[in-house]
Amino acid sequence: MSVSHLIEQVDDYRWRIPRVKGSGMLTDVRVYASRDILKKVVTDRSLDQAANVACLPGIVGSSLAMPDIHQGYGFPIGGVAAVDCASGVVSPGGVGFDINCGVRLLGSSLSREEVRARLKDLVNQIFRDVPCGTGGTGYIKISQKELDDVLVDGARWMVRHGYGETNDCEYAEARGALLGADPDKVSPRAKERGRPQIGTLGSGNHFLEIQYVQRVDDEEAAKTFGLYQGQVVVLIHSGSRGLGHQVCTDFLRDMGPAMRKYGIELPDRQLACVPVTSREGQSYLAAMRGAANFAWANRQGMTHFVRQAFRRIFSNDVHLKVIYDVCHNIAKQERYEVAGKTQDVLVHRKGATRAFPPGHPEVTPSYQQVGQPVFIPGSMGTASWVLAGRSGSVDETFGTCCHGAGRLLSRTAAKKGRDLKRVIKDLEREGILIRSESKRGILEEVPQAYKDVDEVIEVVHNAGLATKVARLRPMGVIKG
Amino acid sequence: MNEYEILEHTADIGFRAWGPSPGELFRNAARAMMAIATEPEILSGLEERELETHGVDYPDLMVNWLSEVLYLFDTNQFAARDFRVDDIATDRLRATLIGEPREPERHPWELIIKAVTYHQLKVEQRNSRWQAEVFLDI
């Protein structure tokens, strides 16, 4: 359905599309955007997709759209939907193919000046040590049985087996492993795809960046997270690789027929869903949690190799602390007050990040005073942001804020008329060194292909979903 | 006559394929996907692999067929450069893949395809021609 013409302004950063009677929508759509961002959002079908999400049985509150929203498959990317755990549905499309695609930030003990002198060596070393997986496998070899253990224990398994430091998992959403994963619900095919790919980056918009803290906006929060101006940090953006992609493929295939059994009809097959409490729903969630745990293990494995690379180039004294690890493609059971009533909901975050405020019991103990860290990667030539969760997220968006800058141009449009050498030169002029497996990977991800990340951050900051902590600038980019 | 073309999508990629028959359409769709995934020209056509898949209708069959070809590539079992559809009905397909076992160092991904989606999926007959539109998550 087409709904962009129905949009109403609520305030400077909030917009609303009322429920259209007879359309199948069960609730309204709430959009977080500035007027400028909204003008770009309405150029694709993402708001129509958010209206389709409003048709999901058991949806609680509004169908939510974050300021980085863009057109996805079924769900828009930057879409959030909470459903009632007892009467609602779970939709694999509301999580996406890349289950627990997410971002991890490492804070180093080195300054920008120290790294700048050896940047090329460092970038080359990491490029060698962290394969993107286009032309081979990763360096972590695990057996079938060990993979099953990874699916249950996530990043913790990696740390136990030498790929990490003791307290790394303290600084990850769900401490690096969701409860309730069942390896038997993950198909042999998914395991076959994923097993050799653990510890690999992937391609598309995935990347590993060496960055520095350009500016601190919130001294107290930055200090609590262990960040300071001029410090070098590493941002890893990756997911569950072939394992997660196959889990989603498997369940989407089976949910089409299952939907008919449960009498569910929806405007887009990619939104396929089944009741949360059904056998199929529970199986999907158990498999999805396994894939999410695989993704945390994957980012933990890469953390290990990044540390090794830094130590090889600099010295064994170099320290890289995990600041935090957040996922932005996931469905999680959480508890909220909705219209004065406590309710258990399954929050689908499709290209959206959890952003719990100070004092929330799930925030890491040492971050309790300042809130959960949230990382928003921008495009490779611009900036990324560290935010901290704010109470507005719990009041309005089921503890959620945005996840990135949001794409603006298609891949073909991004490449059009661009010369690879020129793009690389332009980045070098900005002090950014890039290594990529493919020419295409660079051209399709040029900064111009994305919205302005700063504008997106302004919206979530001013809407009270999260607060600005620090702005990061890239120095070295490794892409698939 | 064109056998396929690449389609635009904000975040991902798609293709439109044509064929005079359902069998030729499914062949061209798989060729389109492999042209996005890798460089089919570098693959030899020395070996064949048989494959059978099912679906509830043509669109569902298309997703399952392409997902099979993708799975074989991603797990290094087989890198196909061409396809022969030996038998097709709305709910099942039997085909032969022509190519060679994949050696990832020699046959890298040009662009890693995560999955075949149902998004705006179309498989239909238009006049005397069959046409499909498929989007891939990358």
Coordinates of C-alpha atoms in Angstrom, one line a residue:
Chain A
M1 CA 0.0 0.0 0.0
S2 CA 1.1 3.5 -0.6
V3 CA 1.1 5.7 2.5
S4 CA 3.6 8.5 2.1
H5 CA 0.9 11.1 1.3
L6 CA -0.8 10.4 4.7
I7 CA 2.2 11.5 6.8
E8 CA 1.5 14.0 9.6
Q9 CA 4.0 16.0 11.6
V10 CA 4.0 15.4 15.4
D11 CA 7.0 17.6 16.3
D12 CA 10.4 18.5 14.9
Y13 CA 11.7 14.9 15.0
R14 CA 8.5 12.8 15.0
W15 CA 6.0 12.0 12.3
R16 CA 3.0 9.7 12.1
I17 CA 1.1 7.8 9.5
P18 CA -2.3 7.0 10.9
R19 CA -3.8 3.5 10.6
V20 CA -5.7 3.2 7.3
K21 CA -9.0 1.6 7.9
G22 CA -9.6 -1.5 5.8
S23 CA -6.0 -1.8 4.8
G24 CA -5.0 -4.5 7.3
M25 CA -3.0 -2.1 9.4
L26 CA -3.5 -2.8 13.1
T27 CA -1.7 0.3 14.3
D28 CA -0.1 3.5 13.1
V29 CA 3.5 4.1 11.9
R30 CA 5.8 6.4 13.9
V31 CA 8.7 7.9 12.0
Y32 CA 11.7 9.5 13.7
A33 CA 13.2 12.0 11.2
S34 CA 14.0 15.6 10.6
R35 CA 12.1 17.3 7.7
D36 CA 15.3 17.0 5.5
I37 CA 15.7 13.3 6.2
L38 CA 12.0 12.6 5.6
K39 CA 12.3 14.2 2.2
K40 CA 14.8 11.5 1.3
V41 CA 12.9 8.7 3.0
V42 CA 9.8 9.2 0.9
T43 CA 11.8 8.6 -2.3
D44 CA 11.8 4.8 -1.8
R45 CA 9.1 2.4 -0.5
S46 CA 10.4 2.1 3.0
L47 CA 7.3 3.9 4.6
D48 CA 5.0 1.6 2.7
Q49 CA 7.0 -1.3 4.1
A50 CA 6.6 0.2 7.6
A51 CA 2.8 0.3 7.0
N52 CA 2.9 -3.4 6.0
V53 CA 4.7 -4.2 9.3
A54 CA 1.8 -2.5 11.1
C55 CA -0.3 -5.4 9.8
L56 CA 1.6 -8.1 11.8
P57 CA -0.8 -9.9 14.1
G58 CA -0.2 -9.0 17.8
I59 CA 1.8 -5.8 17.1
V60 CA 2.0 -3.7 20.3
G61 CA 2.4 0.1 20.1
S62 CA 3.4 1.6 16.7
S63 CA 5.3 0.2 13.8
L64 CA 8.5 2.3 14.2
A65 CA 10.8 3.8 11.6
M66 CA 14.2 5.1 12.7
P67 CA 15.9 8.1 10.9
D68 CA 18.2 5.8 8.9
I69 CA 15.2 3.9 7.4
H70 CA 15.5 2.6 3.8
Q71 CA 13.9 0.1 1.7
G72 CA 14.5 -3.5 2.7
Y73 CA 12.9 -6.9 2.1
G74 CA 9.5 -7.1 3.8
F75 CA 10.6 -5.1 6.8
P76 CA 12.2 -1.7 6.1
I77 CA 15.8 -1.5 7.2
G78 CA 15.6 0.8 10.3
G79 CA 12.2 -0.8 11.2
V80 CA 11.2 -1.9 14.7
A81 CA 8.1 -3.9 15.7
A82 CA 7.2 -5.3 19.1
V83 CA 4.6 -8.0 19.2
D84 CA 2.9 -9.6 22.2
C85 CA 4.7 -12.8 23.2
A86 CA 1.4 -14.6 23.9
S87 CA -0.7 -13.5 20.9
G88 CA 1.7 -12.1 18.4
V89 CA 3.8 -13.4 15.6
V90 CA 7.5 -13.9 14.9
S91 CA 8.8 -12.9 11.5
P92 CA 12.2 -14.1 10.2
G93 CA 12.1 -11.2 7.7
G94 CA 11.8 -8.9 10.7
V95 CA 15.3 -10.0 11.7
G96 CA 16.7 -10.4 8.3
F97 CA 19.1 -12.8 6.6
D98 CA 22.1 -11.6 8.5
I99 CA 21.0 -12.6 12.0
N100 CA 22.9 -10.5 14.6
C101 CA 24.6 -8.4 12.1
G102 CA 26.2 -6.0 14.5
V103 CA 29.0 -3.7 15.6
R104 CA 31.8 -4.1 18.1
L105 CA 34.1 -1.3 19.2
L106 CA 37.6 -1.9 20.5
G107 CA 39.4 1.0 22.3
S108 CA 43.2 0.9 21.9
S109 CA 46.0 2.2 24.1
L110 CA 47.5 4.1 21.1
S111 CA 47.1 7.6 19.9
R112 CA 46.3 8.8 16.4
E113 CA 49.9 10.0 15.9
E114 CA 51.4 6.7 16.9
V115 CA 49.2 4.8 14.5
R116 CA 49.5 7.2 11.6
A117 CA 53.2 6.5 11.4
R118 CA 52.6 2.8 10.8
L119 CA 49.1 2.9 9.3
K120 CA 49.9 1.2 6.0
D121 CA 51.6 -1.7 7.7
L122 CA 48.7 -2.1 10.2
V123 CA 46.0 -2.0 7.5
N124 CA 47.9 -4.6 5.4
Q125 CA 48.4 -6.8 8.5
I126 CA 44.7 -6.7 9.4
F127 CA 43.8 -7.3 5.8
R128 CA 45.9 -10.5 5.8
D129 CA 44.7 -11.7 9.3
V130 CA 41.0 -11.0 9.0
P131 CA 39.8 -12.6 5.7
C132 CA 36.6 -11.3 4.3
G133 CA 35.7 -14.8 3.0
T134 CA 35.2 -14.1 -0.7
G135 CA 38.1 -16.3 -1.7
G136 CA 38.6 -18.8 1.1
T137 CA 37.9 -19.7 4.6
G138 CA 38.8 -18.3 8.0
Y139 CA 41.7 -19.3 10.2
I140 CA 39.6 -20.7 13.0
K141 CA 39.0 -24.4 12.5
I142 CA 36.2 -26.0 14.5
S143 CA 34.6 -29.4 14.4
Q144 CA 30.9 -30.1 14.0
K145 CA 30.6 -30.7 17.8
E146 CA 32.5 -27.5 18.5
L147 CA 30.2 -25.6 16.2
D148 CA 27.2 -26.8 18.2
D149 CA 28.9 -25.5 21.3
V150 CA 29.6 -22.1 19.6
L151 CA 25.8 -21.9 18.8
V152 CA 25.0 -22.2 22.5
D153 CA 27.9 -20.2 24.0
G154 CA 28.7 -17.6 21.4
A155 CA 31.6 -15.3 22.1
R156 CA 32.1 -17.0 25.5
W157 CA 33.2 -20.2 23.6
M158 CA 35.8 -18.3 21.7
V159 CA 37.2 -16.7 24.9
R160 CA 37.4 -20.1 26.6
H161 CA 39.3 -21.4 23.6
G162 CA 42.0 -18.7 23.5
Y163 CA 40.3 -16.2 21.1
G164 CA 39.9 -13.4 23.7
E165 CA 40.6 -12.0 27.1
T166 CA 38.7 -13.0 30.2
N167 CA 36.3 -10.2 30.6
D168 CA 35.6 -9.5 26.9
C169 CA 32.1 -10.9 27.1
E170 CA 31.2 -8.6 30.0
Y171 CA 31.1 -5.9 27.3
A172 CA 28.6 -7.3 24.9
E173 CA 24.9 -7.3 24.5
A174 CA 23.6 -10.5 26.2
R175 CA 27.2 -11.0 27.3
G176 CA 27.9 -12.5 23.9
A177 CA 25.4 -15.3 24.0
L178 CA 21.6 -15.4 24.0
L179 CA 19.9 -18.0 26.2
G180 CA 17.6 -20.5 24.5
A181 CA 19.6 -21.4 21.4
D182 CA 19.1 -25.0 20.1
P183 CA 21.8 -26.3 17.7
D184 CA 19.4 -29.0 16.6
K185 CA 17.1 -26.4 15.1
V186 CA 19.9 -25.1 12.9
S187 CA 19.9 -27.1 9.7
P188 CA 23.0 -29.2 8.6
R189 CA 23.1 -26.9 5.5
A190 CA 23.4 -23.8 7.7
K191 CA 26.1 -25.4 9.7
E192 CA 27.9 -26.5 6.6
R193 CA 27.9 -22.9 5.2
G194 CA 28.9 -21.3 8.5
R195 CA 31.6 -23.6 10.0
P196 CA 34.5 -22.6 7.7
Q197 CA 33.4 -18.9 7.7
I198 CA 33.8 -18.2 11.4
G199 CA 36.3 -15.3 12.0
T200 CA 35.6 -13.8 8.5
L201 CA 34.2 -10.4 7.8
G202 CA 31.9 -10.9 4.8
S203 CA 31.3 -8.4 2.0
G204 CA 28.6 -5.8 1.1
N205 CA 28.5 -3.1 3.7
H206 CA 30.5 -5.1 6.2
F207 CA 33.9 -3.6 7.2
L208 CA 36.6 -3.3 9.7
E209 CA 37.8 0.3 10.4
I210 CA 40.7 1.8 12.3
Q211 CA 39.4 5.1 13.6
Y212 CA 40.3 7.8 16.0
V213 CA 38.1 9.7 18.5
Q214 CA 37.8 13.0 16.8
R215 CA 35.6 14.7 19.3
V216 CA 34.0 13.9 22.7
D217 CA 30.5 15.2 23.4
D218 CA 29.9 13.6 26.8
E219 CA 33.0 13.5 28.9
E220 CA 31.5 11.4 31.7
A221 CA 30.1 8.7 29.4
A222 CA 33.3 8.7 27.3
K223 CA 35.5 8.2 30.3
T224 CA 33.2 5.5 31.6
F225 CA 33.5 3.6 28.3
G226 CA 37.3 4.2 28.2
L227 CA 37.3 6.6 25.3
Y228 CA 39.2 9.9 25.0
Q229 CA 40.0 12.4 22.2
G230 CA 42.8 11.4 19.8
Q231 CA 42.6 7.7 20.8
V232 CA 42.6 5.0 18.2
V233 CA 39.7 2.6 18.1
V234 CA 38.6 -0.3 15.9
L235 CA 35.1 -0.8 14.7
I236 CA 34.0 -4.2 13.4
H237 CA 30.8 -4.5 11.4
S238 CA 29.9 -8.1 10.6
G239 CA 27.3 -10.7 11.2
S240 CA 26.5 -14.5 11.2
R241 CA 27.8 -15.1 7.7
G242 CA 26.4 -18.1 5.7
L243 CA 25.1 -19.8 8.8
G244 CA 22.6 -17.0 9.6
H245 CA 21.7 -16.5 6.0
Q246 CA 20.8 -20.1 5.6
V247 CA 18.8 -20.2 8.9
C248 CA 16.6 -17.3 7.5
T249 CA 16.3 -19.0 4.1
D250 CA 15.3 -22.3 5.7
F251 CA 12.6 -20.8 7.9
L252 CA 11.2 -18.5 5.3
R253 CA 10.7 -21.5 3.0
D254 CA 8.8 -23.4 5.7
M255 CA 6.8 -20.4 6.9
G256 CA 4.9 -19.8 3.7
P257 CA 2.9 -23.1 4.0
A258 CA 2.8 -22.7 7.9
M259 CA 1.1 -19.2 7.6
R260 CA -1.8 -20.8 5.7
K261 CA -2.2 -23.3 8.5
Y262 CA -2.5 -20.4 11.0
G263 CA -4.7 -18.4 8.8
I264 CA -2.3 -15.4 8.5
E265 CA -2.5 -13.3 5.4
L266 CA 0.0 -10.4 4.7
P267 CA 0.7 -8.0 1.9
D268 CA 4.3 -9.3 1.3
R269 CA 5.6 -12.9 1.3
Q270 CA 8.9 -11.7 2.7
L271 CA 7.0 -10.7 5.9
A272 CA 6.1 -14.4 6.4
C273 CA 5.4 -15.1 10.1
V274 CA 3.9 -17.6 12.5
P275 CA 2.6 -17.3 16.1
V276 CA 5.5 -16.8 18.6
T277 CA 4.1 -19.7 20.7
S278 CA 3.7 -22.1 17.7
R279 CA 6.1 -25.0 17.1
E280 CA 7.5 -23.3 14.0
G281 CA 7.9 -20.0 15.9
Q282 CA 9.7 -21.5 18.8
S283 CA 12.0 -23.5 16.4
Y284 CA 12.8 -20.4 14.5
L285 CA 13.7 -18.5 17.7
A286 CA 15.9 -21.3 18.9
A287 CA 17.7 -21.4 15.6
M288 CA 17.9 -17.6 15.4
R289 CA 19.5 -17.4 18.8
G290 CA 22.1 -20.0 17.7
A291 CA 22.9 -17.9 14.6
A292 CA 23.1 -14.7 16.8
N293 CA 25.6 -16.5 19.1
F294 CA 27.6 -17.5 16.0
A295 CA 27.8 -13.9 15.0
W296 CA 29.1 -12.9 18.5
A297 CA 31.6 -15.6 18.2
N298 CA 32.6 -14.4 14.8
R299 CA 33.2 -10.8 16.0
Q300 CA 35.1 -12.2 19.0
G301 CA 37.3 -14.2 16.6
M302 CA 38.1 -11.2 14.5
T303 CA 38.8 -9.2 17.8
H304 CA 41.5 -11.8 18.5
F305 CA 43.2 -11.4 15.1
V306 CA 43.0 -7.6 15.3
R307 CA 44.8 -7.6 18.6
Q308 CA 47.5 -9.9 17.2
A309 CA 47.9 -7.6 14.2
F310 CA 48.3 -4.5 16.4
R311 CA 50.8 -6.3 18.6
R312 CA 52.8 -7.5 15.6
I313 CA 53.0 -3.9 14.2
F314 CA 53.5 -2.0 17.4
S315 CA 54.4 -4.0 20.6
N316 CA 53.1 -6.6 22.9
D317 CA 52.1 -3.8 25.3
V318 CA 49.4 -2.5 23.1
H319 CA 46.0 -3.1 24.6
L320 CA 42.7 -3.3 22.9
K321 CA 39.7 -3.3 25.2
V322 CA 36.2 -4.4 24.1
I323 CA 34.1 -1.3 24.7
Y324 CA 30.9 -3.0 23.7
D325 CA 29.2 -5.2 21.1
V326 CA 25.7 -4.5 19.8
C327 CA 23.5 -6.3 17.4
H328 CA 21.2 -4.6 15.0
N329 CA 19.3 -7.5 13.3
I330 CA 17.5 -9.5 16.0
A331 CA 14.3 -10.4 17.8
K332 CA 14.4 -10.4 21.6
Q333 CA 12.0 -11.0 24.3
E334 CA 11.8 -7.9 26.6
R335 CA 9.4 -6.4 29.2
Y336 CA 7.8 -2.9 28.8
E337 CA 5.1 -0.8 30.3
V338 CA 2.5 -0.4 27.5
A339 CA -0.5 1.8 28.2
G340 CA 0.0 1.3 32.0
K341 CA 0.3 -2.4 31.7
T342 CA 3.4 -4.6 32.0
Q343 CA 3.8 -6.7 28.8
D344 CA 6.3 -9.3 27.5
V345 CA 7.0 -8.4 23.9
L346 CA 9.2 -9.8 21.2
V347 CA 11.0 -6.8 19.8
H348 CA 12.0 -7.2 16.1
R349 CA 15.0 -4.9 15.4
K350 CA 15.7 -4.9 11.7
G351 CA 18.6 -2.5 11.2
A352 CA 18.0 -1.0 14.6
T353 CA 20.0 -1.0 17.8
R354 CA 19.1 -1.6 21.4
A355 CA 19.7 1.6 23.4
F356 CA 19.0 0.9 27.1
P357 CA 19.2 3.9 29.5
P358 CA 21.2 4.4 32.7
G359 CA 20.0 2.2 35.5
H360 CA 18.5 -0.5 33.2
P361 CA 19.3 -3.9 34.8
E362 CA 20.6 -5.3 31.5
V363 CA 23.3 -2.6 31.1
T364 CA 26.8 -3.8 32.0
P365 CA 27.4 -3.0 35.7
S366 CA 30.3 -0.6 35.1
Y367 CA 28.2 1.4 32.5
Q368 CA 25.1 1.7 34.8
Q369 CA 25.5 5.4 35.5
V370 CA 25.8 6.4 31.8
G371 CA 23.7 3.9 29.8
Q372 CA 24.4 1.3 27.2
P373 CA 26.9 2.2 24.5
V374 CA 25.4 2.3 21.0
F375 CA 27.6 2.4 17.9
I376 CA 26.4 3.9 14.7
P377 CA 28.7 3.3 11.7
G378 CA 28.7 5.9 9.0
S379 CA 30.1 5.5 5.5
M380 CA 33.8 4.8 5.0
G381 CA 34.8 8.4 4.3
T382 CA 32.8 10.2 6.9
A383 CA 32.3 9.4 10.6
S384 CA 30.9 6.9 13.0
W385 CA 29.3 7.7 16.4
V386 CA 29.3 6.4 19.9
L387 CA 26.0 7.1 21.7
A388 CA 24.6 6.1 25.1
G389 CA 21.0 4.9 25.5
R390 CA 18.5 7.3 27.0
S391 CA 15.1 6.8 28.8
G392 CA 13.2 8.0 25.8
S393 CA 14.0 4.7 24.1
V394 CA 12.3 2.7 26.8
D395 CA 9.3 5.1 26.9
E396 CA 8.8 5.3 23.1
T397 CA 10.7 2.8 21.0
F398 CA 11.0 -0.4 22.9
G399 CA 14.5 0.4 24.0
T400 CA 15.7 1.1 20.4
C401 CA 17.5 3.7 18.3
C402 CA 19.0 3.8 14.8
H403 CA 21.8 1.6 13.4
G404 CA 23.7 3.5 10.7
A405 CA 23.6 6.3 8.2
G406 CA 21.2 4.6 5.9
R407 CA 21.7 4.1 2.2
L408 CA 20.6 6.7 -0.2
L409 CA 21.8 5.5 -3.6
S410 CA 21.5 2.0 -5.2
R411 CA 24.7 0.2 -5.9
T412 CA 24.5 0.9 -9.6
A413 CA 23.8 4.6 -8.9
A414 CA 26.7 4.8 -6.5
K415 CA 29.2 3.4 -9.1
K416 CA 27.9 5.5 -12.0
G417 CA 30.6 7.8 -13.4
R418 CA 33.0 7.1 -10.6
D419 CA 36.6 6.1 -11.1
L420 CA 38.2 3.8 -8.6
K421 CA 41.6 5.5 -8.5
R422 CA 39.9 8.8 -7.9
V423 CA 37.8 7.5 -5.1
I424 CA 40.9 6.0 -3.4
K425 CA 42.9 9.2 -3.9
D426 CA 40.1 11.3 -2.5
L427 CA 40.0 9.1 0.6
E428 CA 43.8 9.3 0.9
R429 CA 43.6 13.1 0.9
E430 CA 41.3 12.8 3.9
G431 CA 43.9 10.6 5.6
I432 CA 42.0 7.4 5.0
L433 CA 43.7 4.3 3.6
I434 CA 41.5 1.6 2.1
R435 CA 42.1 -2.1 1.3
S436 CA 39.4 -4.2 -0.3
E437 CA 39.0 -7.6 -2.0
S438 CA 37.1 -6.0 -4.8
K439 CA 37.0 -2.8 -6.7
R440 CA 33.2 -3.1 -6.7
G441 CA 33.2 -3.2 -2.9
I442 CA 34.8 0.3 -2.8
L443 CA 32.8 1.9 -5.5
E444 CA 29.4 0.7 -4.2
E445 CA 30.2 1.9 -0.7
V446 CA 31.4 5.4 -1.6
P447 CA 30.4 8.0 1.1
Q448 CA 28.0 9.7 -1.4
A449 CA 25.9 6.5 -1.4
Y450 CA 24.8 7.2 2.2
K451 CA 22.8 9.8 4.1
D452 CA 24.7 12.1 6.3
V453 CA 25.3 10.2 9.5
D454 CA 25.5 13.4 11.6
E455 CA 21.9 14.3 10.6
V456 CA 20.7 10.9 11.6
I457 CA 22.4 11.2 15.0
E458 CA 20.8 14.7 15.6
V459 CA 17.4 13.1 15.3
V460 CA 17.9 10.3 17.9
H461 CA 19.8 12.7 20.2
N462 CA 17.1 15.4 20.0
A463 CA 14.3 12.8 20.3
G464 CA 15.8 11.5 23.5
L465 CA 16.4 8.0 22.3
A466 CA 20.2 8.1 22.8
T467 CA 22.8 10.8 23.5
K468 CA 25.9 11.8 21.7
V469 CA 29.1 10.6 23.4
A470 CA 31.9 10.7 20.7
R471 CA 32.4 11.2 17.0
L472 CA 34.9 8.8 15.3
R473 CA 36.8 9.4 12.1
P474 CA 38.2 6.6 9.9
M475 CA 41.9 6.2 9.3
G476 CA 42.1 2.7 7.7
V477 CA 39.2 0.8 6.1
I478 CA 39.2 -2.9 5.4
K479 CA 36.3 -4.1 3.2
G480 CA 35.1 -7.3 1.7
Chain B
M1 CA 17.3 -11.1 -27.3
N2 CA 18.4 -10.3 -23.7
E3 CA 18.4 -13.2 -21.3
Y4 CA 18.6 -11.0 -18.2
E5 CA 19.3 -7.5 -16.8
I6 CA 20.4 -6.2 -13.4
L7 CA 17.8 -4.2 -11.4
E8 CA 18.4 -1.4 -8.9
H9 CA 17.5 -1.6 -5.2
T10 CA 18.6 0.9 -2.5
A11 CA 20.5 -1.6 -0.4
D12 CA 20.8 -4.7 -2.5
I13 CA 20.6 -6.0 -6.0
G14 CA 18.2 -7.8 -8.3
F15 CA 17.7 -9.0 -11.8
R16 CA 15.0 -9.5 -14.4
A17 CA 15.3 -12.6 -16.6
W18 CA 13.4 -13.9 -19.6
G19 CA 12.9 -17.1 -21.5
P20 CA 10.7 -18.6 -24.2
S21 CA 9.7 -21.4 -21.8
P22 CA 9.7 -21.8 -18.0
G23 CA 12.8 -24.1 -18.3
E24 CA 14.7 -21.4 -20.2
L25 CA 13.6 -18.8 -17.8
F26 CA 14.8 -20.7 -14.8
R27 CA 18.1 -21.3 -16.6
N28 CA 18.6 -17.6 -17.4
A29 CA 17.7 -16.6 -13.8
A30 CA 20.4 -18.9 -12.4
R31 CA 22.9 -17.5 -15.0
A32 CA 22.0 -14.0 -13.9
M33 CA 22.6 -14.8 -10.3
M34 CA 25.9 -16.5 -11.0
A35 CA 27.0 -13.5 -13.1
I36 CA 26.4 -11.3 -10.0
A37 CA 28.1 -13.8 -7.6
T38 CA 31.3 -14.5 -9.6
E39 CA 32.9 -14.4 -13.0
P40 CA 31.3 -17.4 -14.8
E41 CA 33.8 -17.0 -17.7
I42 CA 36.6 -18.3 -15.4
L43 CA 34.8 -21.5 -14.7
S44 CA 35.2 -24.6 -16.8
G45 CA 32.2 -26.5 -17.9
L46 CA 33.9 -29.9 -17.6
E47 CA 31.6 -31.4 -14.9
E48 CA 27.9 -31.8 -14.4
R49 CA 25.8 -32.0 -11.3
E50 CA 22.2 -33.0 -11.1
L51 CA 19.8 -31.2 -8.9
E52 CA 16.1 -31.5 -8.0
T53 CA 14.1 -29.0 -6.1
H54 CA 10.5 -28.3 -5.1
G55 CA 8.1 -25.4 -4.4
V56 CA 4.5 -24.6 -3.9
D57 CA 4.3 -22.6 -7.1
Y58 CA 6.7 -21.1 -9.7
P59 CA 7.8 -18.1 -7.6
D60 CA 8.5 -20.4 -4.6
L61 CA 10.2 -22.9 -6.9
M62 CA 12.4 -20.0 -8.3
V63 CA 13.6 -19.0 -4.7
N64 CA 14.3 -22.7 -3.8
W65 CA 16.1 -23.3 -7.1
L66 CA 18.4 -20.3 -6.8
S67 CA 19.0 -21.0 -3.1
E68 CA 20.2 -24.5 -4.1
V69 CA 22.7 -23.1 -6.6
L70 CA 23.8 -20.6 -4.1
Y71 CA 24.3 -23.2 -1.3
L72 CA 26.4 -25.4 -3.6
F73 CA 28.6 -22.4 -4.4
D74 CA 29.0 -21.1 -0.9
T75 CA 29.9 -24.6 0.5
N76 CA 32.5 -25.0 -2.3
Q77 CA 30.6 -28.0 -3.7
F78 CA 30.0 -26.8 -7.2
A79 CA 30.5 -23.6 -9.2
A80 CA 28.1 -23.6 -12.1
R81 CA 28.5 -21.5 -15.2
D82 CA 25.5 -22.9 -17.1
F83 CA 22.4 -24.8 -16.5
R84 CA 20.1 -27.2 -18.3
V85 CA 16.6 -27.6 -17.0
D86 CA 15.7 -31.2 -17.8
D87 CA 12.1 -31.3 -16.4
I88 CA 9.9 -28.6 -14.9
A89 CA 6.4 -28.3 -13.5
T90 CA 5.0 -25.6 -11.3
D91 CA 6.0 -27.4 -8.1
R92 CA 9.2 -29.2 -9.0
L93 CA 12.3 -28.9 -11.2
R94 CA 15.1 -31.3 -12.3
A95 CA 18.2 -29.7 -13.7
T96 CA 21.8 -30.2 -14.6
L97 CA 24.4 -27.8 -13.5
I98 CA 27.4 -27.4 -15.7
G99 CA 30.7 -26.2 -14.2
E100 CA 33.3 -27.5 -11.8
P101 CA 33.8 -28.1 -8.1
R102 CA 34.5 -24.7 -6.5
E103 CA 38.0 -23.9 -5.4
P104 CA 37.5 -20.7 -3.5
E105 CA 40.9 -19.2 -4.1
R106 CA 40.5 -19.6 -7.9
H107 CA 36.8 -19.0 -7.9
P108 CA 36.2 -16.1 -5.4
W109 CA 32.9 -14.4 -4.8
E110 CA 32.7 -11.2 -6.8
L111 CA 29.9 -10.2 -4.5
I112 CA 28.8 -12.4 -1.6
I113 CA 25.1 -13.2 -2.0
K114 CA 23.6 -13.8 1.4
A115 CA 20.3 -15.1 0.2
V116 CA 17.5 -15.1 -2.4
T117 CA 14.5 -13.1 -1.2
Y118 CA 10.7 -13.2 -1.8
H119 CA 10.7 -9.4 -2.1
Q120 CA 8.7 -8.2 -5.1
L121 CA 9.2 -11.7 -6.5
K122 CA 7.6 -12.3 -9.9
V123 CA 7.5 -15.2 -12.2
E124 CA 4.9 -14.8 -15.0
Q125 CA 4.1 -15.4 -18.6
R126 CA 3.9 -12.2 -20.7
N127 CA 2.5 -12.9 -24.2
S128 CA 4.7 -15.7 -25.5
R129 CA 7.6 -15.0 -23.1
W130 CA 8.3 -15.9 -19.5
Q131 CA 9.7 -13.3 -17.2
A132 CA 11.0 -13.3 -13.6
E133 CA 12.1 -10.6 -11.2
V134 CA 14.2 -11.6 -8.2
F135 CA 16.0 -9.6 -5.5
L136 CA 19.1 -10.9 -3.7
D137 CA 20.3 -9.9 -0.3
I138 CA 24.0 -8.9 -0.4

